[in-house]
Tab-separated table of C-alpha atoms and ligand atoms in Angstrom:
chain	number	residue	atom	x	y	z
A	1	MET	CA	-0.022	-0.080	0.020
A	2	SER	CA	1.067	3.472	-0.549
A	3	ASP	CA	0.489	6.960	0.636
A	4	GLY	CA	1.392	9.611	-1.951
A	5	GLY	CA	3.837	7.139	-3.483
A	6	ARG	CA	5.850	6.707	-0.170
A	7	PRO	CA	6.530	2.875	0.140
A	8	ARG	CA	5.125	1.420	3.251
A	9	VAL	CA	6.662	-1.296	5.350
A	10	PRO	CA	4.172	-4.336	5.161
A	11	SER	CA	2.384	-4.055	8.417
A	12	GLU	CA	3.437	-7.583	9.640
A	13	GLU	CA	6.926	-6.570	9.696
A	14	ARG	CA	6.382	-3.523	11.994
A	15	ILE	CA	6.551	-3.288	15.656
A	16	VAL	CA	4.656	-0.327	16.854
A	17	LEU	CA	4.450	0.585	20.569
A	18	HIS	CA	1.753	2.785	22.038
A	19	VAL	CA	2.605	4.361	25.392
A	20	ASP	CA	-0.210	5.973	27.383
A	21	MET	CA	0.271	7.200	30.889
A	22	ASP	CA	-2.024	6.050	33.533
A	23	CYS	CA	-4.354	8.769	34.965
A	24	PHE	CA	-1.744	11.044	34.064
A	25	TYR	CA	-2.299	14.278	35.763
A	26	ALA	CA	-3.281	12.362	39.041
A	27	SER	CA	-0.074	10.583	38.752
A	28	CYS	CA	1.906	13.597	38.411
A	29	GLU	CA	0.249	15.175	41.530
A	30	ARG	CA	1.189	11.741	43.346
A	31	ARG	CA	4.834	11.947	42.227
A	32	ARG	CA	5.190	15.336	44.071
A	33	GLU	CA	3.012	14.279	46.961
A	34	PRO	CA	3.810	10.547	47.406
A	35	GLU	CA	1.524	10.377	50.489
A	36	LEU	CA	-1.400	10.308	47.759
A	37	GLN	CA	-0.198	6.940	46.441
A	38	ASN	CA	-3.098	4.247	46.409
A	39	LYS	CA	-5.555	7.089	47.440
A	40	PRO	CA	-8.508	8.485	45.426
A	41	VAL	CA	-7.036	11.609	43.655
A	42	VAL	CA	-9.220	13.927	41.467
A	43	VAL	CA	-7.654	16.693	39.321
A	44	GLY	CA	-9.890	19.523	38.349
A	45	MET	CA	-10.025	22.029	35.444
A	46	GLY	CA	-11.294	25.488	36.635
A	47	TYR	CA	-11.076	24.054	40.112
A	48	GLU	CA	-9.566	25.908	43.154
A	49	ALA	CA	-8.828	24.493	46.384
A	50	GLY	CA	-11.721	24.104	48.590
A	51	GLU	CA	-14.292	25.278	45.931
A	52	SER	CA	-16.685	23.038	43.974
A	53	HIS	CA	-16.620	24.630	40.574
A	54	GLY	CA	-14.719	23.272	37.520
A	55	ALA	CA	-14.707	19.834	35.941
A	56	VAL	CA	-12.894	16.632	36.419
A	57	ALA	CA	-9.699	16.565	34.197
A	58	THR	CA	-8.957	13.043	35.333
A	59	ALA	CA	-9.510	10.916	38.287
A	60	SER	CA	-7.020	8.126	39.692
A	61	TYR	CA	-8.244	4.643	39.226
A	62	GLU	CA	-9.270	4.541	43.083
A	63	ALA	CA	-11.608	7.690	42.389
A	64	ARG	CA	-12.936	5.955	39.329
A	65	GLU	CA	-14.180	3.001	41.504
A	66	HIS	CA	-16.620	5.824	42.945
A	67	ASP	CA	-17.782	6.692	39.684
A	68	VAL	CA	-15.885	9.881	39.253
A	69	GLU	CA	-14.739	10.355	35.646
A	70	SER	CA	-13.216	12.977	33.136
A	71	ALA	CA	-15.494	15.829	32.223
A	72	GLN	CA	-17.737	15.389	35.156
A	73	ALA	CA	-18.538	18.471	37.231
A	74	ILE	CA	-16.621	18.750	40.271
A	75	SER	CA	-19.849	19.219	42.121
A	76	GLN	CA	-21.091	15.989	41.078
A	77	ALA	CA	-17.756	14.261	41.814
A	78	LEU	CA	-17.947	15.626	45.207
A	79	GLU	CA	-21.268	14.035	45.753
A	80	ARG	CA	-19.822	10.681	44.962
A	81	LEU	CA	-16.540	11.165	46.557
A	82	PRO	CA	-16.429	13.773	49.355
A	83	ARG	CA	-13.456	15.844	49.788
A	84	ALA	CA	-10.774	14.136	52.051
A	85	GLU	CA	-10.255	17.294	54.240
A	86	ASN	CA	-13.894	17.240	55.126
A	87	THR	CA	-14.181	13.697	56.428
A	88	ASP	CA	-12.893	12.993	60.039
A	89	ASP	CA	-13.742	9.299	59.459
A	90	SER	CA	-11.085	7.761	57.785
A	91	ALA	CA	-13.116	4.737	57.031
A	92	GLU	CA	-15.214	6.645	54.730
A	93	PRO	CA	-13.951	6.809	51.186
A	94	ALA	CA	-12.695	10.423	50.401
A	95	GLY	CA	-10.951	12.086	47.471
A	96	HIS	CA	-7.913	14.278	47.419
A	97	TYR	CA	-8.869	17.318	44.886
A	98	ARG	CA	-6.111	19.192	43.278
A	99	PRO	CA	-6.341	21.937	40.610
A	100	VAL	CA	-4.545	21.337	37.140
A	101	ASP	CA	-0.972	22.534	37.102
A	102	LEU	CA	-0.295	22.078	33.400
A	103	ALA	CA	3.276	23.401	33.436
A	104	TYR	CA	4.191	20.885	35.911
A	105	TYR	CA	2.620	18.049	34.073
A	106	GLU	CA	4.333	19.257	30.751
A	107	SER	CA	7.724	19.050	32.461
A	108	VAL	CA	6.939	15.382	33.565
A	109	SER	CA	5.750	14.670	30.086
A	110	GLU	CA	9.115	15.923	28.687
A	111	GLU	CA	10.885	13.585	31.038
A	112	VAL	CA	8.756	10.683	29.816
A	113	LYS	CA	9.668	11.817	25.975
A	114	ASP	CA	13.236	11.835	26.872
A	115	VAL	CA	13.035	8.136	27.903
A	116	LEU	CA	11.105	7.299	24.700
A	117	HIS	CA	13.840	8.904	22.589
A	118	GLU	CA	16.460	7.045	24.355
A	119	VAL	CA	15.061	3.649	23.327
A	120	ALA	CA	13.545	4.371	19.969
A	121	ASP	CA	14.591	6.666	16.810
A	122	THR	CA	10.921	7.035	15.827
A	123	VAL	CA	8.927	8.520	18.330
A	124	ARG	CA	5.723	10.547	17.670
A	125	ALA	CA	3.926	12.173	20.545
A	126	VAL	CA	0.390	12.653	20.020
A	127	SER	CA	-0.618	14.282	23.295
A	128	ILE	CA	0.870	15.190	26.796
A	129	ASP	CA	0.583	11.701	27.769
A	130	GLU	CA	0.669	9.493	24.657
A	131	ALA	CA	3.128	8.368	22.082
A	132	TYR	CA	3.660	5.909	19.278
A	133	LEU	CA	7.171	4.415	18.745
A	134	ASP	CA	8.223	2.180	15.719
A	135	VAL	CA	11.063	-0.051	17.046
A	136	SER	CA	10.928	-2.553	13.852
A	137	ASP	CA	14.592	-1.664	13.228
A	138	ARG	CA	15.801	-2.586	16.814
A	139	LEU	CA	14.072	-5.867	17.755
A	140	GLY	CA	12.049	-8.852	16.508
A	141	TRP	CA	8.479	-10.030	18.030
A	142	GLU	CA	10.348	-12.419	20.400
A	143	GLY	CA	12.237	-9.641	22.253
A	144	ALA	CA	9.123	-7.120	22.205
A	145	PRO	CA	7.635	-8.288	25.506
A	146	VAL	CA	10.888	-7.691	27.300
A	147	PHE	CA	11.613	-4.455	25.592
A	148	ALA	CA	8.240	-3.069	26.550
A	149	ARG	CA	8.515	-4.271	30.117
A	150	ASN	CA	11.977	-2.612	30.583
A	151	LEU	CA	10.433	0.475	29.069
A	152	LYS	CA	7.576	0.737	31.477
A	153	ALA	CA	10.222	0.344	34.300
A	154	ARG	CA	12.607	2.804	32.825
A	155	ILE	CA	9.817	5.542	32.574
A	156	HIS	CA	8.896	4.857	36.054
A	157	GLU	CA	12.414	5.096	37.330
A	158	ALA	CA	13.298	8.196	35.219
A	159	ALA	CA	9.954	10.269	35.348
A	160	GLY	CA	8.289	8.675	38.381
A	161	VAL	CA	4.866	7.822	36.628
A	162	PRO	CA	3.156	4.701	35.506
A	163	ALA	CA	2.502	3.947	31.938
A	164	SER	CA	0.732	1.326	30.068
A	165	ILE	CA	2.102	0.079	26.700
A	166	GLY	CA	0.384	-1.768	23.936
A	167	VAL	CA	2.536	-3.522	21.203
A	168	ALA	CA	1.183	-4.554	17.798
A	169	PRO	CA	1.800	-4.561	14.109
A	170	ASN	CA	0.104	-1.186	13.597
A	171	MET	CA	-0.994	1.863	15.277
A	172	SER	CA	-4.697	1.278	15.786
A	173	THR	CA	-4.213	-2.127	17.374
A	174	ALA	CA	-1.313	-0.834	19.608
A	175	LYS	CA	-3.626	1.963	20.835
A	176	ILE	CA	-6.278	-0.430	21.649
A	177	ALA	CA	-3.907	-2.932	23.268
A	178	SER	CA	-2.485	-0.001	25.591
A	179	ASP	CA	-5.993	0.633	26.827
A	180	TYR	CA	-6.905	-3.086	27.336
A	181	ASP	CA	-5.364	-3.658	30.657
A	182	LYS	CA	-4.976	-0.174	32.379
A	183	PRO	CA	-3.606	0.816	34.621
A	184	ASP	CA	-0.032	-0.633	34.640
A	185	GLY	CA	-0.917	-2.689	31.599
A	186	LEU	CA	1.196	-4.466	29.222
A	187	VAL	CA	-0.358	-6.171	26.097
A	188	VAL	CA	1.488	-7.622	23.210
A	189	VAL	CA	-0.449	-8.623	20.190
A	190	ALA	CA	1.730	-10.441	17.715
A	191	PRO	CA	0.824	-10.227	13.928
A	192	ASP	CA	-1.099	-13.542	13.966
A	193	GLU	CA	-3.045	-12.731	16.977
A	194	VAL	CA	-4.456	-9.274	15.837
A	195	ARG	CA	-7.737	-10.598	14.244
A	196	SER	CA	-8.612	-12.824	17.382
A	197	PHE	CA	-7.656	-10.147	19.769
A	198	LEU	CA	-10.017	-7.485	18.042
A	199	ALA	CA	-12.754	-9.860	17.287
A	200	PRO	CA	-14.688	-9.843	20.665
A	201	LEU	CA	-14.285	-6.012	21.172
A	202	ALA	CA	-17.157	-3.425	20.661
A	203	THR	CA	-16.950	-1.554	17.371
A	204	GLU	CA	-16.541	1.610	19.485
A	205	THR	CA	-13.082	0.365	20.630
A	206	LEU	CA	-11.752	0.936	16.963
A	207	HIS	CA	-10.146	4.072	15.851
A	208	GLY	CA	-12.622	5.880	13.540
A	209	VAL	CA	-15.941	4.472	15.128
A	210	GLY	CA	-17.664	6.922	17.491
A	211	PRO	CA	-20.857	6.511	19.304
A	212	VAL	CA	-22.832	7.608	16.404
A	213	THR	CA	-21.354	5.126	13.893
A	214	ALA	CA	-21.389	2.419	16.502
A	215	ARG	CA	-25.221	2.832	16.905
A	216	GLU	CA	-25.633	2.857	12.974
A	217	LEU	CA	-23.562	-0.357	12.789
A	218	ARG	CA	-25.784	-1.775	15.444
A	219	SER	CA	-28.683	-1.053	13.423
A	220	MET	CA	-27.066	-3.141	10.776
A	221	GLY	CA	-26.534	-6.028	13.168
A	222	ILE	CA	-22.897	-5.416	13.732
A	223	GLU	CA	-21.875	-5.186	17.446
A	224	THR	CA	-18.140	-6.394	17.470
A	225	ALA	CA	-15.034	-5.813	15.646
A	226	GLY	CA	-15.174	-9.403	14.465
A	227	GLU	CA	-18.607	-8.760	12.939
A	228	LEU	CA	-17.431	-5.691	11.372
A	229	ALA	CA	-14.308	-7.620	9.836
A	230	GLU	CA	-16.815	-10.101	8.460
A	231	ALA	CA	-19.121	-7.437	7.028
A	232	ASP	CA	-19.535	-6.738	3.340
A	233	ARG	CA	-17.189	-4.085	2.360
A	234	HIS	CA	-19.357	-2.498	-0.253
A	235	ARG	CA	-22.503	-2.162	2.112
A	236	LEU	CA	-20.044	-0.378	4.619
A	237	VAL	CA	-18.722	2.044	2.050
A	238	GLU	CA	-22.343	2.667	0.817
A	239	ARG	CA	-23.463	3.581	4.234
A	240	PHE	CA	-20.296	5.597	5.514
A	241	GLY	CA	-18.309	6.488	2.510
A	242	SER	CA	-14.597	6.170	2.363
A	243	ARG	CA	-14.637	5.804	6.378
A	244	GLY	CA	-16.402	2.621	6.212
A	245	GLY	CA	-13.547	1.115	4.243
A	246	THR	CA	-11.206	2.566	6.784
A	247	VAL	CA	-12.944	1.068	9.766
A	248	HIS	CA	-13.357	-2.245	7.937
A	249	ASP	CA	-9.636	-2.287	7.618
A	250	HIS	CA	-9.177	-1.567	11.304
A	251	ALA	CA	-11.532	-4.288	12.355
A	252	ARG	CA	-9.474	-6.724	10.305
A	253	GLY	CA	-6.313	-5.333	11.858
A	254	HIS	CA	-4.978	-3.431	8.867
A	255	ASP	CA	-3.773	0.087	9.295
A	256	ASP	CA	-0.842	1.206	7.235
A	257	ARG	CA	-0.475	4.695	8.806
A	258	VAL	CA	3.302	5.010	9.502
A	259	VAL	CA	4.661	6.346	12.761
A	260	GLU	CA	6.012	9.718	11.560
A	261	PRO	CA	8.494	11.238	13.932
A	262	VAL	CA	7.417	14.825	14.656
A	263	GLY	CA	10.872	16.225	14.610
A	264	ASN	CA	14.287	15.516	16.044
A	265	PRO	CA	14.666	15.783	19.590
A	266	LYS	CA	15.752	19.045	21.132
A	267	SER	CA	18.022	17.396	23.460
A	268	LEU	CA	19.659	13.956	24.441
A	269	SER	CA	19.735	13.022	27.962
A	270	ASN	CA	20.312	10.330	30.344
A	271	GLU	CA	19.272	10.230	34.059
A	272	SER	CA	19.702	7.717	36.912
A	273	ALA	CA	18.144	7.580	40.426
A	274	PHE	CA	20.114	6.355	43.573
A	275	THR	CA	18.588	3.501	45.521
A	276	GLU	CA	18.601	6.164	48.477
A	277	ALA	CA	19.546	9.873	48.410
A	278	THR	CA	23.295	10.036	48.741
A	279	ASP	CA	25.602	12.869	49.846
A	280	SER	CA	28.895	10.871	48.963
A	281	PHE	CA	30.258	13.228	46.329
A	282	ASP	CA	32.566	10.444	45.095
A	283	HIS	CA	29.804	8.328	44.315
A	284	ILE	CA	27.941	11.236	42.722
A	285	ARG	CA	30.782	12.163	40.569
A	286	ASP	CA	31.109	8.729	39.427
A	287	ARG	CA	27.415	8.437	38.577
A	288	LEU	CA	27.768	11.522	36.582
A	289	VAL	CA	30.583	10.497	34.498
A	290	ALA	CA	28.929	7.359	33.612
A	291	LEU	CA	25.919	9.358	32.730
A	292	ALA	CA	28.049	11.727	30.429
A	293	GLU	CA	29.630	8.905	28.760
A	294	GLU	CA	26.277	7.204	27.863
A	295	VAL	CA	24.977	10.427	26.385
A	296	THR	CA	27.935	11.096	24.301
A	297	THR	CA	28.174	7.604	23.075
A	298	ARG	CA	24.535	8.465	21.550
A	299	THR	CA	25.562	11.732	20.179
A	300	SER	CA	28.619	10.475	18.362
A	301	GLN	CA	26.541	7.412	17.045
A	302	ARG	CA	23.968	9.673	15.654
A	303	SER	CA	26.414	12.358	14.475
A	304	VAL	CA	24.721	15.001	16.698
A	305	LEU	CA	26.507	18.116	17.765
A	306	TYR	CA	25.469	20.172	20.838
A	307	LYS	CA	25.995	23.674	22.117
A	308	THR	CA	24.615	23.279	25.519
A	309	ILE	CA	25.571	20.896	28.073
A	310	GLY	CA	23.721	20.584	31.421
A	311	ILE	CA	22.927	18.459	34.398
A	312	LYS	CA	19.820	17.797	36.337
A	313	VAL	CA	19.967	17.153	40.092
A	314	VAL	CA	17.039	16.087	42.061
A	315	THR	CA	17.378	16.639	45.801
A	316	PRO	CA	14.672	15.243	48.348
A	317	PRO	CA	11.739	15.252	48.322
A	318	PHE	CA	11.518	15.954	44.559
A	319	ASP	CA	13.131	19.355	43.946
A	320	VAL	CA	14.383	19.568	40.471
A	321	HIS	CA	17.335	21.711	39.921
A	322	THR	CA	19.085	22.293	36.382
A	323	ARG	CA	22.287	23.734	35.492
A	324	SER	CA	23.814	24.311	32.141
A	325	ARG	CA	26.540	26.004	30.101
A	326	SER	CA	26.522	27.082	26.520
A	327	LEU	CA	29.310	27.193	24.314
A	328	SER	CA	29.631	29.616	21.597
A	329	GLY	CA	29.661	26.911	18.719
A	330	PRO	CA	28.402	23.432	18.478
A	331	VAL	CA	30.727	20.290	19.265
A	332	ASP	CA	30.707	16.636	19.774
A	333	ASP	CA	33.246	16.463	22.385
A	334	PRO	CA	32.916	13.726	25.161
A	335	PRO	CA	35.666	14.906	27.472
A	336	LEU	CA	34.461	18.276	27.558
A	337	VAL	CA	30.738	17.036	28.375
A	338	GLU	CA	32.363	15.206	31.338
A	339	ARG	CA	34.391	18.216	32.659
A	340	ILE	CA	31.436	20.771	32.534
A	341	ALA	CA	29.258	18.226	34.123
A	342	LEU	CA	31.661	17.914	36.990
A	343	ASP	CA	32.136	21.488	37.172
A	344	LEU	CA	28.303	22.192	37.416
A	345	ILE	CA	27.876	19.647	40.199
A	346	GLU	CA	30.421	21.304	42.365
A	347	GLU	CA	27.832	23.639	44.043
A	348	PHE	CA	25.794	20.655	45.222
A	349	GLU	CA	28.759	19.110	47.200
A	350	GLY	CA	27.482	18.019	50.598
A	351	ARG	CA	23.896	18.010	49.861
A	352	PRO	CA	21.939	14.516	49.549
A	353	ILE	CA	20.965	13.862	45.948
A	354	ARG	CA	18.342	11.240	44.833
A	355	LYS	CA	18.614	11.470	41.071
A	356	LEU	CA	21.068	12.796	38.665
A	357	GLY	CA	20.981	13.638	34.869
A	358	VAL	CA	23.374	14.725	31.950
A	359	ARG	CA	21.721	16.476	29.067
A	360	VAL	CA	23.075	18.146	25.878
A	361	SER	CA	20.879	20.313	23.978
A	362	ASN	CA	20.879	23.111	21.215
A	363	LEU	CA	21.664	20.177	18.780
A	364	SER	CA	22.662	20.090	15.328
A	365	PHE	CA	21.633	17.087	13.049
A	366	VAL	CA	24.139	17.681	10.418
A	367	GLU	CA	26.972	15.279	9.487
A	368	ALA	CA	29.717	16.299	11.785
A	369	ASP	CA	32.752	17.711	9.961
A	370	GLN	CA	34.147	18.797	13.209
A	371	SER	CA	33.858	16.673	16.189
A	372	SER	CA	35.782	18.140	18.898
A	373	LEU	CA	36.241	21.500	20.561
A	374	GLU	CA	39.900	21.703	19.098
A	375	ASP	CA	38.438	21.012	15.677
A	376	TRP	CA	35.866	23.684	16.186
A	377	GLU	CA	38.586	26.101	17.402
A	378	ARG	CA	40.540	25.448	14.301
A	379	SER	CA	37.616	26.038	11.954
A	380	ALA	CA	36.659	29.275	13.829
A	381	ALA	CA	40.103	30.680	13.443
A	382	GLU	CA	40.467	30.558	9.757
A	383	PRO	CA	43.243	32.670	8.202
A	384	ASN	CA	40.824	35.496	7.341
A	385	ASP	CA	39.428	35.539	10.900
A	386	PRO	CA	42.483	34.907	13.160
A	387	GLY	CA	40.917	36.004	16.250
A	388	GLY	CA	37.667	34.182	15.467
A	389	ALA	CA	35.385	33.425	18.598
A	390	SER	CA	36.036	30.138	20.057
A	391	PRO	CA	33.806	28.247	22.478
A	392	GLN	CA	34.754	29.198	26.044
A	393	PRO	CA	33.715	26.345	28.155
A	394	ASP	CA	35.453	27.481	31.018
A	395	GLY	CA	33.333	30.733	31.575
A	396	GLY	CA	34.570	33.312	29.041
A	397	PRO	CA	32.632	36.163	27.782
A	398	THR	CA	30.767	33.991	25.218
A	399	THR	CA	29.734	31.526	27.960
A	400	GLU	CA	26.390	31.653	29.213
A	401	ASN	CA	25.349	30.140	32.317
A	402	GLU	CA	21.753	29.272	32.929
A	403	CYS	CA	20.500	28.607	36.410
A	404	ASP	CA	17.072	27.332	35.523
A	405	ARG	CA	14.899	25.783	38.356
A	406	GLN	CA	12.482	24.302	36.132
A	407	ALA	CA	12.586	21.057	34.329
A	408	SER	CA	10.548	22.395	31.484
A	409	VAL	CA	13.627	23.888	29.711
A	410	PHE	CA	14.076	20.345	28.491
A	411	GLU	CA	11.808	20.383	25.510
A	412	PHE	CA	11.326	18.505	22.325
A	413	LEU	CA	9.911	19.735	19.141
B	1	TTP	P1	-6.123	10.395	29.107
B	1	TTP	O1	-4.909	9.566	28.606
B	1	TTP	O2	-7.426	10.200	28.165
B	1	TTP	O3	-6.536	9.919	30.521
B	1	TTP	P2	-5.567	9.595	31.931
B	1	TTP	O4	-4.178	9.423	31.557
B	1	TTP	O5	-5.990	10.473	32.756
B	1	TTP	O6	-6.311	7.988	32.091
B	1	TTP	P3	-5.923	6.774	31.568
B	1	TTP	O7	-5.220	5.887	32.598
B	1	TTP	O8	-7.295	6.190	31.181
B	1	TTP	O9	-5.078	6.962	30.243
B	1	TTP	O10	-5.821	11.779	29.163
B	1	TTP	C1	-4.427	12.217	29.578
B	1	TTP	C2	-4.694	13.460	30.428
B	1	TTP	O11	-5.443	14.506	29.602
B	1	TTP	C3	-5.388	13.368	31.687
B	1	TTP	O12	-4.625	13.000	32.781
B	1	TTP	C4	-6.099	14.698	31.942
B	1	TTP	C5	-6.302	15.310	30.554
B	1	TTP	N1	-7.673	15.197	30.087
B	1	TTP	C6	-8.380	16.299	30.366
B	1	TTP	O13	-8.036	17.385	30.858
B	1	TTP	N2	-9.797	16.293	30.110
B	1	TTP	C7	-10.342	15.064	29.463
B	1	TTP	O14	-11.439	15.057	29.265
B	1	TTP	C8	-9.597	13.978	29.215
B	1	TTP	C9	-10.023	12.699	28.753
B	1	TTP	C10	-8.220	14.069	29.557
B	2	MG	MG1	-3.516	8.468	29.781
């Protein structure tokens, strides 16, 4: 099949992952308020603490057990699940209501996307908490379950929030699979299982079938994806136009959409958490050097140059500090990354640290024709520009130090 003449990879040869974070906004609130773990949490849009206006953006799975759900009025949610602060009786179920803090959720989302870009070259983020990955070039079907399990663990370790993952030979089935066993789900649908996996599901589960189409399908005697798959294609096209053909394809497990990456990452990074917060500076420096090495291995493999080198330091309970230094020209210079990272960590000596990260940003994805600071200095000081500006990693006039407390400086296109 083709799209505008572009060749498609046959779907049975593709391995597509759909990653969808569990009750995302509520999980973000739990990350910074760990005492909310396992408790009913409701995040409200247009909601203010102690008030009852606004609507539910999301509810944790514990709150969903009390029929609190997205888009419901907060006033209605409060009837089903009273505010925890107002109930003295701890035996009564009660909800912890929090207002939406989008900037914070976006910063967590960026941390998740960092991990996705670490493990796959083809990543398409489709919302704040959802992305498709194509990993066909990295593994075969036999390796897919372990890969997905490791990815879930890695997301949890690096970003502190839980994800559900679906793996399938195409996007529409992968999305259904990620939703199939939420929360903390992992469902792998191998190519020869797609038809039997989809068959018992309600038609509304399929991409492209909304409540109205589902109702019409029901009036035609079609309730499940299996029945839709068996239905006469001409009849569907007659009734729904070209969409009828598309949903017929999806029901049969055919979806030739390709996971198109939205752009190159804005940064490359690696992070690692200590089992327990530590103030052993030797330990911290060793970990930082290992992280720098891992990041520069990737930049060298992908021929990426960077202008900014940074670290991220998380101190208890979950305070994120970022420090970075910008050079005046792009380089790929592993020893320099290590040196700057070690320099930037100095100010944290003596403080307990629970998590560390190294990041390079301001990336250029051109074939590198200079790969070290020395080469850059040579090229910058050409004969017609003998005093040409050169990067000043140690703090010269062209060096910019950024001290930014927000993790949201780590952005992707
Ligand atoms: P979803 O992925 O649809 O929901 P979710 O992550 O909260 O829960 P699930 O475990 O079922 O995936 O949406 C992601 C975030 O988008 C959600 O946390 C809050 C926000 N959102 C709204 O603000 N309003 C809405 O109506 C919905 C559905 C989501
Ligand atoms: Mg979600």
